[in-house]
Amino acid sequence: MIRLGGIGPQLSSRLAAEGVETVLDLLLRIPARWEDRTEIARIGDLVPDGRPALLRGRVGKVRVRRRGRRGRGVVQAELADGDATIGVVWFNQTWIADRLKGRPEVFVYGPVRRDPRSEAPQLVNPEVEAADGGEEREGIIPVYRKIGPIGGRRLRKLMAQAIRALEHVEDPLPADLLAARGLPDLRTALQRLHRPPAPTAPAGRASWIDALNCGITPEHSRLAFEELLGLAGNVLRLRETRRFRRAPAFPDSGDPCRRLDLPFELTAAQRRVLDEILGDLARPFPMARLLEGDVGTGKTVVAALAAVHVLDGGGQVAMMAPTELLAEQHMATLTKLFAGSRWQPHLLTGSAPAAARRQVIRELADGTAGLVVGTHALIQAAVGFDRLGLVIIDEQHRFGVAQRQALLEKGAAPHLLVMTATPIPRSLALTVYGDLDLSILDELPPGRRPVRTVIRAPEQAPSVFEYMGREVAGGARGYVVFPLIEASDAIGAEALEDNLPKLRRLLPGVEIGMLHGRMGREEREQVYAAFQRGEIQVLAATTVIEVGVDVPQASMMVIASPERFGLSQLHQLRGRIGRGGRQSWCVLLAGGRLSARARRRLEIFQATRDGFKLAEADLELRGPGERTGLRQWGADGLLFADIFRDRELLEAAKRTVAELAARGLLRDTLDRLILKGGSTPSPAGANA
Ligand code: ADP
Ligand code: MG
């Protein structure tokens, strides 16, 4: 329960529902951005450049046009200072009209744009405050993300109260350690983030605000440093623990390729990586290996070969995938590969019928089942193994470290193989995955033709789909990808369900199926199987197809609202085509209202096929203050740190961890940390 004047039981339980139970929890929700409201602008000087301005003026006539309920409609007003007037407009907040009543003089703060009709400057959706004494109207103002239903000025007041109440916090980090890096203690950092002191010189203020908004102040660094210390500390701890464990050894027992029905020869890269894995498995220490390979380099078959080696050596194998669709896919692939062997894969997912699930769980426990493929369902408490020898985690970046660990703990000390298609620069991999050895698949199977990528305007959709229609008539298959299932007010992006009728019109005579994350398993499996067989020729889908979907006949992909996706994500999507002998096409249907930066990103995507280069470009093109997050690399749970932005801090954290370990203080310090960065499990899974 949070105890603060003005927070009653109702508000406090709402906050608790959002994970805010103490004053400190509340203050750790630091502002999303900071705005300069130090100087009042003169209306006559305003330029409609979209930047926000603070004005003080008298409200002239107010017009309200309501449209439906819940504040929908438009409010228009005029605001005058000494010498000029400006139009002000609010969309869908008709209650503003009441707030303006009886307040002849107000402060407003909002972006100055050009009125599309009169071409004159206009203030759009500004915040309003009476000019008779609100204490927060000037200075650097923090802007917060909503916490549940609480936001705006109300949250700001709450935070101001909390920061006054924050008298004593025990800083988990030793003072000398912080001082050595020029970092403030926790309490000071929070105080200064919530109530930033405003330098009086405008230039100093501007650069301070920039630093705040990019997250590079010493105050930010203090928070980030604690998280990175946790991350680096956990990596070191995992590595140490494993060093002293003994694992079952699976010595060389002949080429595993001969024991599966492989429809092709391994590439040289696959062979090399397989040998690295077999070498690890032969030793009595648990393997911990990251297999990194771009989309389509053939990671699955390598995993299957490692699996058959362990199975024949008497161990059990568990393979975990982040989505049900992918688990089902692996199940189908493994069933074919293992058809001529003694082994048969079993599937365990949340949506499997309860009876089937119980049976698999029983057979894993008594050891009759050797090989299981599944989702997070594998880490539920009921699942246990008789002699788990190898854990394989596909698309590792979708899982948290804790989930990986949970599956490992189902065995005594099983070997671990994690696979990812998300490229991560090697130096970073060593830090984030410092507890893993790295194998790289850097070769595509032969006979692939590079996918050609083009950008087309939405008006060209008819000719694009006409082409798709012809391709399909010639035996090909296609994907149409949308960022959303249903249209959303908040995001102006194309949605799957709204576009289906249009697609049907544009693709007459073509069987179109739909695939997204809200469908049940049976329906999904049916659609997918029909697509594989060619009964469905075009699959309209969300990003559920991003991982693992493998239909070699698919040679065309149209992506709607492509600017909504990150470059790496687009790359994953594009990796679904170009898997057969046919020339494949990826068409980005991009709207005309793209920003220059968005257009540039798409052009880079068009010109670049290398996943590593795209990941780097993605980073370079980030806007200031935009976080990459670790999410992409599987060590998420970091709220303040960004491994790219805070590279140097991360190095410092690694050194500190080594020092602490040498002084025998590591465990204690880690246990005391308040910000548990990389150790938090992530609720991974499909939400598309
Ligand atoms: P990813 O690395 O993206 O997980 P997959 O394992 O799904 O890639 O493999 C992509 C496709 O390439 C599959 O259809 C697979 O059967 C095929 N493939 C894998 N290895 C080879 C190979 N050595 N020669 C030919 N095709 C291969
Ligand atoms: Mg894969």
XYZ file of C-alpha atoms and ligand atoms in Angstrom:
716
model
C 0.000 0.000 0.000
C 1.343 3.354 -0.941
C 1.008 5.942 1.817
C 0.920 9.502 0.628
C -1.384 12.363 1.480
C -4.171 12.486 -1.103
C -3.917 8.825 -2.122
C -6.989 7.028 -0.881
C -7.565 3.268 -0.884
C -9.125 3.355 -4.333
C -6.248 5.122 -6.035
C -3.745 3.052 -4.154
C -5.296 -0.221 -5.304
C -5.355 1.067 -8.880
C -1.673 1.806 -8.628
C -1.018 -1.574 -7.047
C -2.719 -3.215 -10.021
C -0.067 -1.554 -12.187
C 2.728 -2.853 -10.003
C 3.190 0.378 -8.046
C 3.113 -0.444 -4.367
C 5.596 1.906 -2.795
C 6.669 5.493 -3.209
C 9.855 4.168 -4.759
C 7.921 2.063 -7.298
C 6.070 5.196 -8.297
C 9.208 7.270 -8.664
C 10.875 4.601 -10.767
C 8.301 5.406 -13.451
C 10.502 8.256 -14.567
C 9.199 10.793 -17.092
C 8.928 9.738 -20.713
C 10.125 13.192 -21.755
C 10.823 16.669 -20.535
C 9.513 19.901 -21.981
C 10.830 23.398 -21.699
C 8.139 25.658 -20.379
C 10.432 28.276 -19.036
C 9.678 31.042 -21.437
C 6.360 32.432 -22.527
C 6.330 32.998 -26.268
C 4.725 35.989 -27.954
C 1.903 35.017 -30.244
C 3.145 37.422 -32.892
C 6.478 35.570 -33.082
C 5.116 32.052 -33.562
C 6.218 29.965 -36.522
C 4.127 26.911 -37.473
C 6.975 24.414 -37.297
C 5.258 21.810 -35.143
C 7.351 22.620 -32.086
C 5.556 23.265 -28.802
C 5.208 26.720 -27.311
C 4.018 28.092 -23.993
C 1.564 30.982 -24.307
C -0.310 33.125 -21.845
C -3.373 34.905 -23.053
C -7.055 35.770 -22.848
C -9.579 33.346 -24.210
C -11.919 34.822 -26.808
C -15.011 33.085 -28.142
C -15.167 29.313 -27.794
C -17.009 27.102 -30.266
C -17.851 23.465 -29.604
C -18.987 20.923 -32.173
C -19.868 17.660 -30.462
C -19.881 14.428 -32.402
C -21.193 11.496 -30.452
C -20.324 10.722 -26.891
C -17.242 10.642 -24.701
C -15.786 13.974 -25.623
C -15.806 13.369 -29.376
C -15.919 16.535 -31.463
C -13.925 19.712 -31.907
C -13.382 22.735 -29.674
C -12.123 25.935 -31.258
C -11.060 29.051 -29.416
C -9.100 32.201 -29.896
C -6.314 33.279 -27.647
C -4.950 36.818 -27.508
C -1.909 38.269 -25.824
C -0.988 41.974 -25.907
C -0.651 42.314 -29.629
C -1.829 39.257 -31.568
C -4.305 36.364 -31.624
C -4.004 32.733 -32.537
C -6.551 29.998 -33.170
C -6.507 27.029 -30.815
C -8.124 23.704 -31.598
C -8.765 20.586 -29.513
C -9.896 17.312 -31.046
C -12.010 14.833 -29.122
C -11.725 16.536 -25.754
C -14.892 18.598 -25.700
C -14.626 18.876 -21.896
C -11.935 21.466 -22.507
C -14.737 23.937 -23.272
C -15.872 23.744 -19.651
C -12.386 24.222 -18.378
C -12.068 27.415 -20.431
C -15.286 28.843 -19.002
C -14.800 31.391 -16.270
C -11.047 31.443 -16.880
C -10.416 34.568 -18.871
C -6.678 34.162 -18.713
C -4.885 30.833 -19.257
C -1.569 29.219 -19.925
C -1.547 26.851 -22.884
C 1.246 24.579 -24.007
C 1.203 22.650 -27.272
C 2.596 22.350 -30.790
C 2.208 25.208 -33.252
C 1.061 23.955 -36.642
C -0.322 25.501 -39.785
C -4.103 25.695 -39.976
C -4.850 23.712 -43.160
C -7.551 26.197 -44.232
C -6.317 29.652 -43.347
C -2.624 28.688 -43.492
C -2.135 30.748 -40.306
C -0.346 29.353 -37.237
C -2.593 27.349 -34.949
C -2.132 25.656 -31.602
C -3.222 22.010 -31.637
C -4.443 20.047 -28.605
C -2.528 22.115 -26.049
C -2.602 21.554 -22.314
C -4.487 24.279 -20.503
C -3.997 25.737 -17.092
C -5.564 28.692 -15.318
C -3.187 31.617 -15.074
C -4.071 32.170 -11.459
C -1.513 30.150 -9.627
C -0.735 26.597 -10.865
C 2.794 26.135 -9.564
C 4.046 23.923 -12.388
C 3.435 26.106 -15.402
C 7.012 27.184 -15.803
C 10.390 25.488 -15.868
C 11.276 22.075 -17.203
C 8.127 20.030 -17.000
C 8.232 16.220 -16.825
C 5.745 14.352 -18.993
C 4.775 10.906 -17.768
C 3.456 7.780 -19.376
C 0.061 6.910 -17.948
C -0.014 4.454 -15.090
C -3.251 2.559 -15.651
C -5.932 5.239 -15.800
C -3.814 7.930 -14.163
C -2.004 10.432 -16.318
C -1.511 14.050 -17.243
C -1.546 16.746 -14.608
C -2.920 14.413 -11.995
C 0.044 12.072 -12.288
C 2.402 15.033 -12.264
C 0.950 16.212 -8.967
C 1.202 12.717 -7.532
C 4.834 12.464 -8.525
C 5.636 15.870 -7.045
C 4.117 14.668 -3.796
C 6.035 11.399 -3.917
C 9.341 13.106 -4.517
C 8.788 15.283 -1.440
C 8.005 12.168 0.565
C 11.173 10.402 -0.564
C 13.329 11.152 2.419
C 15.300 8.044 2.895
C 16.305 5.417 0.380
C 19.127 3.062 1.058
C 21.217 3.057 -2.087
C 22.062 -0.554 -2.938
C 25.275 0.537 -4.634
C 28.309 1.388 -2.502
C 28.946 5.134 -2.464
C 32.599 4.824 -3.517
C 31.560 2.847 -6.552
C 29.163 5.560 -7.687
C 31.535 8.376 -6.864
C 34.259 6.721 -8.928
C 32.032 6.970 -12.009
C 30.676 10.417 -11.243
C 27.170 9.077 -10.709
C 24.668 10.479 -8.198
C 23.052 8.292 -5.564
C 19.617 6.852 -6.189
C 17.668 9.446 -4.263
C 19.396 12.405 -5.895
C 18.989 10.845 -9.327
C 15.252 10.381 -8.869
C 14.777 13.856 -7.474
C 16.556 15.445 -10.373
C 14.716 13.404 -12.992
C 11.318 14.280 -11.578
C 12.073 17.916 -10.787
C 14.927 18.857 -13.076
C 16.696 22.020 -12.036
C 16.419 24.483 -14.915
C 19.604 26.284 -15.923
C 18.732 29.919 -16.502
C 20.727 30.431 -19.693
C 18.567 29.339 -22.641
C 21.447 27.517 -24.372
C 22.327 25.559 -21.241
C 18.681 24.726 -20.781
C 18.265 23.459 -24.320
C 21.235 21.109 -24.106
C 20.163 19.892 -20.677
C 16.700 19.090 -21.998
C 18.215 17.300 -24.978
C 20.354 15.227 -22.639
C 17.300 14.391 -20.549
C 15.296 13.397 -23.589
C 18.104 11.235 -24.952
C 18.514 9.553 -21.595
C 22.181 10.441 -21.237
C 22.273 12.486 -18.050
C 24.274 11.200 -15.057
C 20.893 10.662 -13.403
C 19.785 8.290 -16.158
C 23.159 6.634 -16.099
C 22.816 5.975 -12.375
C 19.634 3.955 -13.009
C 21.030 2.252 -16.102
C 24.236 1.340 -14.306
C 22.413 -0.594 -11.633
C 20.527 -2.580 -14.251
C 23.650 -3.322 -16.232
C 25.425 -4.407 -13.095
C 22.601 -6.886 -12.545
C 22.859 -8.114 -16.121
C 26.627 -8.529 -16.099
C 26.504 -10.046 -12.628
C 23.963 -12.655 -13.608
C 25.878 -13.615 -16.706
C 28.985 -14.149 -14.595
C 27.065 -16.109 -12.005
C 25.467 -18.407 -14.604
C 28.815 -19.075 -16.157
C 30.430 -19.897 -12.823
C 27.638 -22.228 -11.764
C 27.846 -24.130 -14.983
C 31.575 -24.556 -14.791
C 31.232 -26.782 -11.778
C 28.357 -28.885 -13.066
C 28.746 -32.217 -14.717
C 26.552 -33.121 -17.671
C 25.866 -36.450 -19.354
C 28.400 -36.921 -22.151
C 27.214 -38.083 -25.577
C 30.374 -39.343 -27.290
C 30.836 -39.697 -31.029
C 28.578 -42.457 -32.314
C 28.778 -41.953 -36.055
C 27.416 -39.247 -38.336
C 23.897 -38.266 -37.222
C 23.111 -37.273 -40.826
C 22.783 -40.925 -41.665
C 20.154 -41.451 -39.012
C 17.641 -38.898 -40.293
C 15.814 -38.616 -43.604
C 17.678 -35.586 -44.896
C 16.360 -34.471 -48.281
C 19.569 -32.511 -48.963
C 23.288 -32.271 -48.217
C 24.347 -29.997 -45.378
C 26.003 -26.757 -46.350
C 29.627 -26.374 -45.277
C 28.524 -23.934 -42.583
C 25.942 -26.370 -41.228
C 28.564 -29.116 -41.140
C 31.021 -26.907 -39.262
C 28.449 -25.788 -36.716
C 27.190 -29.332 -36.218
C 30.739 -30.485 -35.485
C 31.137 -27.714 -32.907
C 27.966 -28.876 -31.231
C 28.877 -32.573 -31.320
C 32.250 -31.685 -29.821
C 30.523 -29.972 -26.894
C 28.049 -32.796 -26.405
C 30.840 -35.348 -26.149
C 32.222 -33.657 -23.046
C 30.893 -34.183 -19.520
C 30.231 -30.451 -18.982
C 27.019 -28.771 -19.978
C 27.208 -27.132 -23.403
C 25.904 -23.566 -23.593
C 25.974 -22.519 -27.205
C 24.296 -19.774 -29.200
C 23.682 -20.673 -32.821
C 23.260 -17.496 -34.787
C 22.200 -17.679 -38.416
C 20.214 -15.394 -40.669
C 16.710 -16.402 -41.729
C 16.766 -19.413 -43.993
C 20.303 -20.575 -43.210
C 18.869 -23.885 -41.976
C 19.127 -23.877 -38.206
C 16.306 -26.350 -37.661
C 18.022 -29.274 -39.288
C 21.184 -28.657 -37.279
C 19.074 -28.773 -34.128
C 17.421 -31.983 -35.307
C 20.805 -33.613 -35.894
C 22.010 -32.628 -32.428
C 18.744 -34.045 -31.091
C 19.087 -37.437 -32.746
C 22.656 -37.698 -31.476
C 21.502 -37.165 -27.892
C 18.458 -39.417 -28.273
C 20.572 -42.281 -29.576
C 22.950 -41.679 -26.692
C 20.117 -42.225 -24.231
C 19.088 -38.657 -23.388
C 15.800 -36.826 -23.792
C 15.516 -33.654 -25.848
C 13.217 -30.644 -25.383
C 12.848 -27.940 -28.004
C 11.058 -24.726 -27.092
C 9.677 -22.186 -29.581
C 8.104 -18.801 -28.801
C 4.810 -19.257 -30.653
C 2.389 -22.096 -31.131
C 2.549 -21.671 -34.872
C 6.295 -22.181 -34.836
C 6.092 -25.146 -32.466
C 3.543 -26.771 -34.766
C 5.836 -26.094 -37.715
C 8.786 -27.710 -35.995
C 6.603 -30.642 -35.086
C 5.767 -31.146 -38.760
C 9.409 -30.756 -39.865
C 10.752 -33.116 -37.200
C 8.081 -35.700 -37.912
C 9.357 -35.920 -41.485
C 13.036 -35.895 -40.555
C 12.610 -38.577 -37.893
C 10.250 -40.739 -39.970
C 12.839 -43.468 -40.571
C 14.324 -43.347 -37.073
C 13.379 -45.000 -33.785
C 12.173 -41.651 -32.483
C 9.007 -39.773 -32.810
C 8.503 -36.159 -31.754
C 5.722 -35.123 -29.367
C 4.014 -31.735 -29.246
C 3.242 -29.839 -26.063
C 1.482 -26.477 -26.317
C -1.084 -24.632 -24.250
C -3.880 -25.159 -26.718
C -3.433 -28.925 -27.163
C -6.374 -30.936 -25.797
C -5.964 -31.652 -22.085
C -5.902 -35.428 -22.493
C -3.151 -35.332 -25.100
C -1.208 -32.918 -22.954
C -1.465 -35.152 -19.931
C -0.254 -38.107 -21.935
C 2.810 -36.293 -23.242
C 3.625 -35.092 -19.728
C 3.309 -38.650 -18.408
C 5.546 -40.092 -21.123
C 8.192 -37.420 -20.616
C 8.250 -38.146 -16.911
C 8.610 -41.909 -17.280
C 10.997 -41.567 -20.202
C 8.959 -43.302 -22.909
C 8.846 -40.069 -24.891
C 12.294 -38.963 -26.011
C 11.738 -35.819 -28.060
C 9.307 -33.019 -27.285
C 8.625 -29.770 -29.114
C 6.593 -27.079 -27.438
C 5.999 -23.542 -26.311
C 6.162 -22.028 -22.827
C 3.935 -24.921 -21.887
C 7.190 -26.843 -21.475
C 8.224 -24.812 -18.454
C 5.028 -25.276 -16.488
C 5.446 -26.976 -13.149
C 3.762 -30.235 -14.179
C 6.407 -31.020 -16.784
C 9.304 -33.181 -15.676
C 11.824 -35.375 -17.457
C 13.400 -38.711 -16.765
C 16.840 -37.940 -18.249
C 16.802 -34.583 -20.009
C 20.016 -34.367 -21.983
C 19.573 -31.430 -24.347
C 17.497 -28.259 -24.304
C 17.061 -26.391 -27.592
C 15.569 -22.908 -27.602
C 14.561 -21.543 -30.976
C 14.294 -17.813 -31.617
C 16.019 -17.193 -28.331
C 15.511 -13.415 -28.579
C 11.843 -13.926 -27.835
C 12.572 -15.457 -24.445
C 13.949 -14.052 -21.228
C 16.990 -15.461 -19.500
C 14.733 -16.723 -16.725
C 12.653 -18.826 -19.116
C 15.732 -20.383 -20.601
C 16.849 -21.186 -17.071
C 13.468 -22.628 -16.102
C 13.634 -25.214 -18.865
C 17.226 -26.112 -18.002
C 16.226 -26.753 -14.426
C 13.951 -29.571 -15.576
C 17.077 -31.689 -15.899
C 20.142 -32.294 -13.761
C 22.530 -30.377 -15.993
C 21.367 -30.690 -19.586
C 23.233 -29.293 -22.561
C 21.843 -26.058 -23.993
C 21.588 -24.926 -27.589
C 19.903 -21.589 -28.257
C 19.202 -20.375 -31.774
C 18.466 -16.926 -33.103
C 18.141 -15.186 -36.435
C 18.531 -11.765 -34.870
C 22.040 -10.685 -35.581
C 23.881 -9.123 -32.726
C 27.346 -7.634 -33.112
C 29.915 -9.971 -31.657
C 31.213 -7.668 -28.935
C 27.718 -7.213 -27.612
C 26.927 -10.884 -27.883
C 29.846 -11.563 -25.616
C 28.384 -9.311 -22.970
C 24.738 -10.060 -23.240
C 25.258 -13.733 -23.884
C 28.565 -13.793 -22.059
C 27.660 -17.176 -20.677
C 27.266 -18.713 -24.135
C 29.698 -19.866 -26.799
C 28.934 -18.646 -30.284
C 28.455 -20.598 -33.545
C 27.588 -18.776 -36.726
C 25.763 -20.078 -39.799
C 26.802 -17.727 -42.555
C 25.785 -19.547 -45.701
C 22.426 -20.019 -47.391
C 21.522 -23.406 -48.865
C 22.333 -23.565 -52.584
C 19.851 -22.713 -55.311
C 18.288 -19.728 -53.612
C 17.608 -16.698 -55.765
C 17.874 -13.389 -53.920
C 14.507 -11.769 -53.257
C 13.879 -8.538 -55.157
C 12.320 -5.765 -53.123
C 10.331 -2.829 -54.497
C 8.442 0.099 -52.966
C 5.037 0.925 -54.420
C 2.397 3.491 -53.520
C -0.908 2.143 -52.204
C -2.595 3.445 -55.386
C -0.578 0.893 -57.291
C -2.116 -1.953 -55.313
C -4.319 -3.101 -58.236
C -1.356 -3.757 -60.507
C 0.658 -5.316 -57.677
C -2.133 -7.764 -56.932
C -2.749 -8.405 -60.579
C 0.847 -9.595 -60.727
C 0.304 -11.702 -57.639
C -2.759 -13.209 -59.291
C -0.700 -14.233 -62.317
C 2.069 -15.694 -60.147
C -0.466 -17.695 -58.204
C -2.015 -18.956 -61.423
C 1.471 -20.206 -62.319
C 1.686 -22.282 -59.139
C 3.239 -19.761 -56.754
C 1.932 -18.699 -53.389
C 1.865 -15.329 -51.681
C 1.687 -13.520 -48.367
C 0.064 -10.201 -47.588
C 1.243 -8.884 -44.230
C -0.500 -6.291 -42.065
C 0.730 -4.678 -38.849
C -2.665 -4.917 -37.167
C -5.566 -7.341 -36.988
C -8.236 -4.657 -36.598
C -8.078 -0.947 -37.275
C -7.103 1.086 -34.246
C -7.773 4.760 -33.610
C -4.431 5.189 -32.013
C -2.279 3.949 -34.862
C -2.807 4.927 -38.456
C -1.861 1.620 -40.008
C -3.520 -0.860 -42.321
C -5.393 -3.678 -40.628
C -5.952 -7.243 -41.783
C -9.678 -7.586 -41.261
C -10.569 -4.270 -42.873
C -8.573 -5.074 -45.962
C -9.844 -8.563 -46.584
C -12.825 -7.569 -48.773
C -10.560 -5.363 -50.860
C -8.044 -8.174 -51.257
C -10.795 -10.502 -52.407
C -11.795 -7.936 -55.025
C -8.239 -7.461 -56.226
C -7.531 -11.187 -56.388
C -10.593 -12.644 -58.110
C -10.624 -16.414 -58.241
C -7.790 -16.714 -55.732
C -8.365 -18.587 -52.485
C -7.341 -16.266 -49.633
C -6.819 -17.463 -46.064
C -6.283 -15.505 -42.902
C -3.744 -16.148 -40.162
C -3.256 -14.171 -36.955
C -2.495 -14.587 -33.287
C -6.081 -14.499 -32.083
C -7.118 -17.635 -33.956
C -7.481 -20.963 -32.213
C -4.952 -23.659 -32.817
C -7.131 -25.939 -34.889
C -8.225 -23.192 -37.220
C -4.648 -21.998 -37.542
C -3.370 -25.462 -38.345
C -6.086 -25.958 -40.929
C -5.342 -22.685 -42.677
C -1.626 -23.310 -42.622
C -1.960 -26.849 -43.939
C -4.274 -25.660 -46.704
C -1.710 -23.022 -47.630
C 1.041 -25.637 -47.756
C -1.085 -27.834 -50.003
C -1.989 -24.895 -52.221
C -5.717 -25.006 -51.538
C -5.194 -21.558 -50.092
C -2.919 -19.595 -52.396
C -2.602 -16.290 -50.614
C -2.210 -15.917 -46.898
C -3.256 -12.595 -45.379
C -1.477 -12.491 -42.051
C -0.021 -10.486 -39.231
C 3.536 -10.899 -38.016
C 2.700 -14.352 -36.642
C 4.390 -15.588 -39.792
C 7.565 -13.720 -38.899
C 9.253 -16.706 -37.315
C 9.640 -20.144 -38.739
C 6.993 -20.271 -41.436
C 8.469 -22.260 -44.277
C 6.579 -22.779 -47.534
C 9.079 -22.945 -50.416
C 6.431 -22.265 -53.090
C 5.746 -18.822 -51.615
C 7.459 -16.350 -53.892
C 5.680 -13.064 -53.304
C 5.068 -10.966 -50.231
C 3.198 -7.687 -50.050
C 3.696 -5.713 -46.839
C 1.121 -3.053 -45.954
C 2.196 -0.060 -43.839
C 5.793 -1.306 -43.896
C 6.959 1.810 -42.026
C 5.324 0.265 -38.967
C 7.963 -2.445 -38.761
C 11.581 -2.310 -37.696
C 14.160 -3.140 -40.346
C 15.101 -6.381 -38.637
C 11.480 -7.375 -38.464
C 10.976 -6.615 -42.157
C 14.014 -8.759 -42.816
C 12.502 -11.657 -40.878
C 9.275 -11.285 -42.811
C 11.040 -11.166 -46.158
C 12.922 -14.308 -45.152
C 9.650 -16.228 -45.609
C 10.018 -15.991 -49.384
C 12.887 -16.807 -51.695
C 12.989 -20.329 -50.294
C 12.279 -22.117 -53.558
C 13.767 -21.930 -57.039
C 11.386 -19.226 -58.248
C 12.289 -15.524 -58.457
C 10.687 -13.933 -55.408
C 9.328 -10.429 -54.926
C 8.780 -8.402 -51.801
C 6.529 -5.370 -52.355
C 6.317 -2.614 -49.761
C 3.034 -0.739 -50.123
C 4.071 2.503 -48.518
C 1.838 5.531 -48.160
C 2.747 8.921 -49.585
C 2.830 10.636 -46.227
C 6.014 8.986 -45.038
C 8.559 11.069 -43.187
C 11.951 11.436 -44.851
C 13.440 9.150 -42.239
C 10.807 6.456 -42.764
C 11.340 6.574 -46.509
C 15.097 6.341 -46.070
C 14.677 3.250 -43.877
C 12.569 1.524 -46.502
C 15.083 2.367 -49.205
C 17.860 0.867 -47.143
C 15.761 -2.233 -46.632
C 15.185 -2.428 -50.356
C 18.899 -2.227 -51.094
C 20.214 -4.491 -48.325
C 19.889 -8.241 -47.958
C 22.301 -8.790 -45.131
C 20.583 -9.082 -41.751
C 23.625 -7.780 -39.865
C 23.835 -4.650 -41.997
C 20.125 -4.041 -41.551
C 20.372 -4.364 -37.799
C 23.157 -1.816 -37.790
C 21.233 0.546 -40.064
C 18.255 0.197 -37.749
C 20.418 1.477 -34.935
C 21.918 4.324 -36.873
C 18.544 5.562 -38.032
C 17.088 5.643 -34.571
C 15.698 8.986 -33.539
C 17.279 10.721 -30.571
C 16.073 9.242 -27.333
C 14.532 6.236 -29.077
C 15.550 3.090 -27.271
C 16.585 -0.077 -28.999
C 15.935 -2.011 -25.870
C 17.381 -5.392 -25.310
C 14.136 -6.969 -26.244
C 15.452 -7.756 -29.676
C 18.350 -9.624 -28.129
C 16.540 -11.596 -25.544
C 17.824 -9.884 -22.444
C 14.896 -7.637 -21.924
C 13.561 -6.399 -18.649
C 15.915 -3.449 -18.869
C 13.844 -0.351 -18.255
C 16.536 2.305 -18.126
C 19.566 0.934 -19.886
C 20.024 0.529 -23.593
C 22.935 -1.691 -24.490
C 23.819 0.362 -27.535
C 23.457 3.804 -26.096
C 25.038 2.727 -22.830
C 27.840 0.590 -24.262
C 30.489 2.281 -22.162
C 28.444 1.959 -19.035
C 28.041 -1.717 -19.810
C 31.803 -2.125 -20.059
C 32.133 -0.325 -16.749
C 29.518 -2.634 -15.233
C 31.446 -5.672 -16.430
C 34.641 -4.388 -14.837
C 32.818 -3.561 -11.631
C 31.312 -7.024 -11.484
C 34.744 -8.575 -11.827
C 36.066 -6.317 -9.049
C 33.169 -7.139 -6.778
C 33.656 -10.832 -7.441
C 37.343 -10.535 -6.598
C 36.475 -8.828 -3.310
C 33.860 -11.500 -2.558
C 31.072 -8.908 -2.632
C 29.278 -9.883 -5.822
C 26.530 -12.073 -4.441
C 25.656 -9.603 -1.704
C 25.554 -6.651 -4.030
C 23.436 -8.482 -6.598
C 20.971 -9.559 -3.948
C 20.536 -5.983 -2.779
C 19.853 -4.458 -6.207
C 16.539 -2.700 -6.584
C 16.596 -2.626 -10.398
C 16.927 -6.215 -11.516
C 17.566 -5.577 -15.197
C 18.308 -8.630 -17.277
C 17.133 -11.145 -14.734
C 13.434 -10.438 -15.099
C 11.521 -12.966 -17.139
C 9.716 -11.533 -20.101
C 6.143 -12.376 -20.959
C 7.250 -13.495 -24.394
C 4.758 -14.843 -26.849
C 2.750 -13.883 -29.845
C 0.668 -10.781 -29.577
C 0.158 -10.207 -33.232
P 16.096 -20.955 -40.268
O 17.576 -20.923 -40.077
O 15.564 -19.641 -40.711
O 15.381 -21.521 -39.083
P 15.110 -23.308 -41.565
O 15.746 -24.256 -40.646
O 13.661 -23.058 -41.417
O 15.869 -21.906 -41.499
O 15.451 -23.732 -43.042
C 14.986 -23.031 -44.141
C 14.704 -23.939 -45.306
O 15.923 -24.390 -45.876
C 13.928 -25.185 -44.968
O 12.981 -25.396 -45.975
C 14.971 -26.272 -44.974
O 14.419 -27.518 -45.302
C 15.917 -25.795 -46.033
N 17.295 -26.257 -45.869
C 17.994 -26.287 -44.719
N 19.243 -26.747 -44.933
C 19.341 -26.992 -46.268
C 20.382 -27.464 -47.112
N 21.585 -27.785 -46.626
N 20.117 -27.581 -48.421
C 18.909 -27.260 -48.913
N 17.882 -26.809 -48.182
C 18.087 -26.672 -46.867
Mg 13.991 -21.147 -37.708
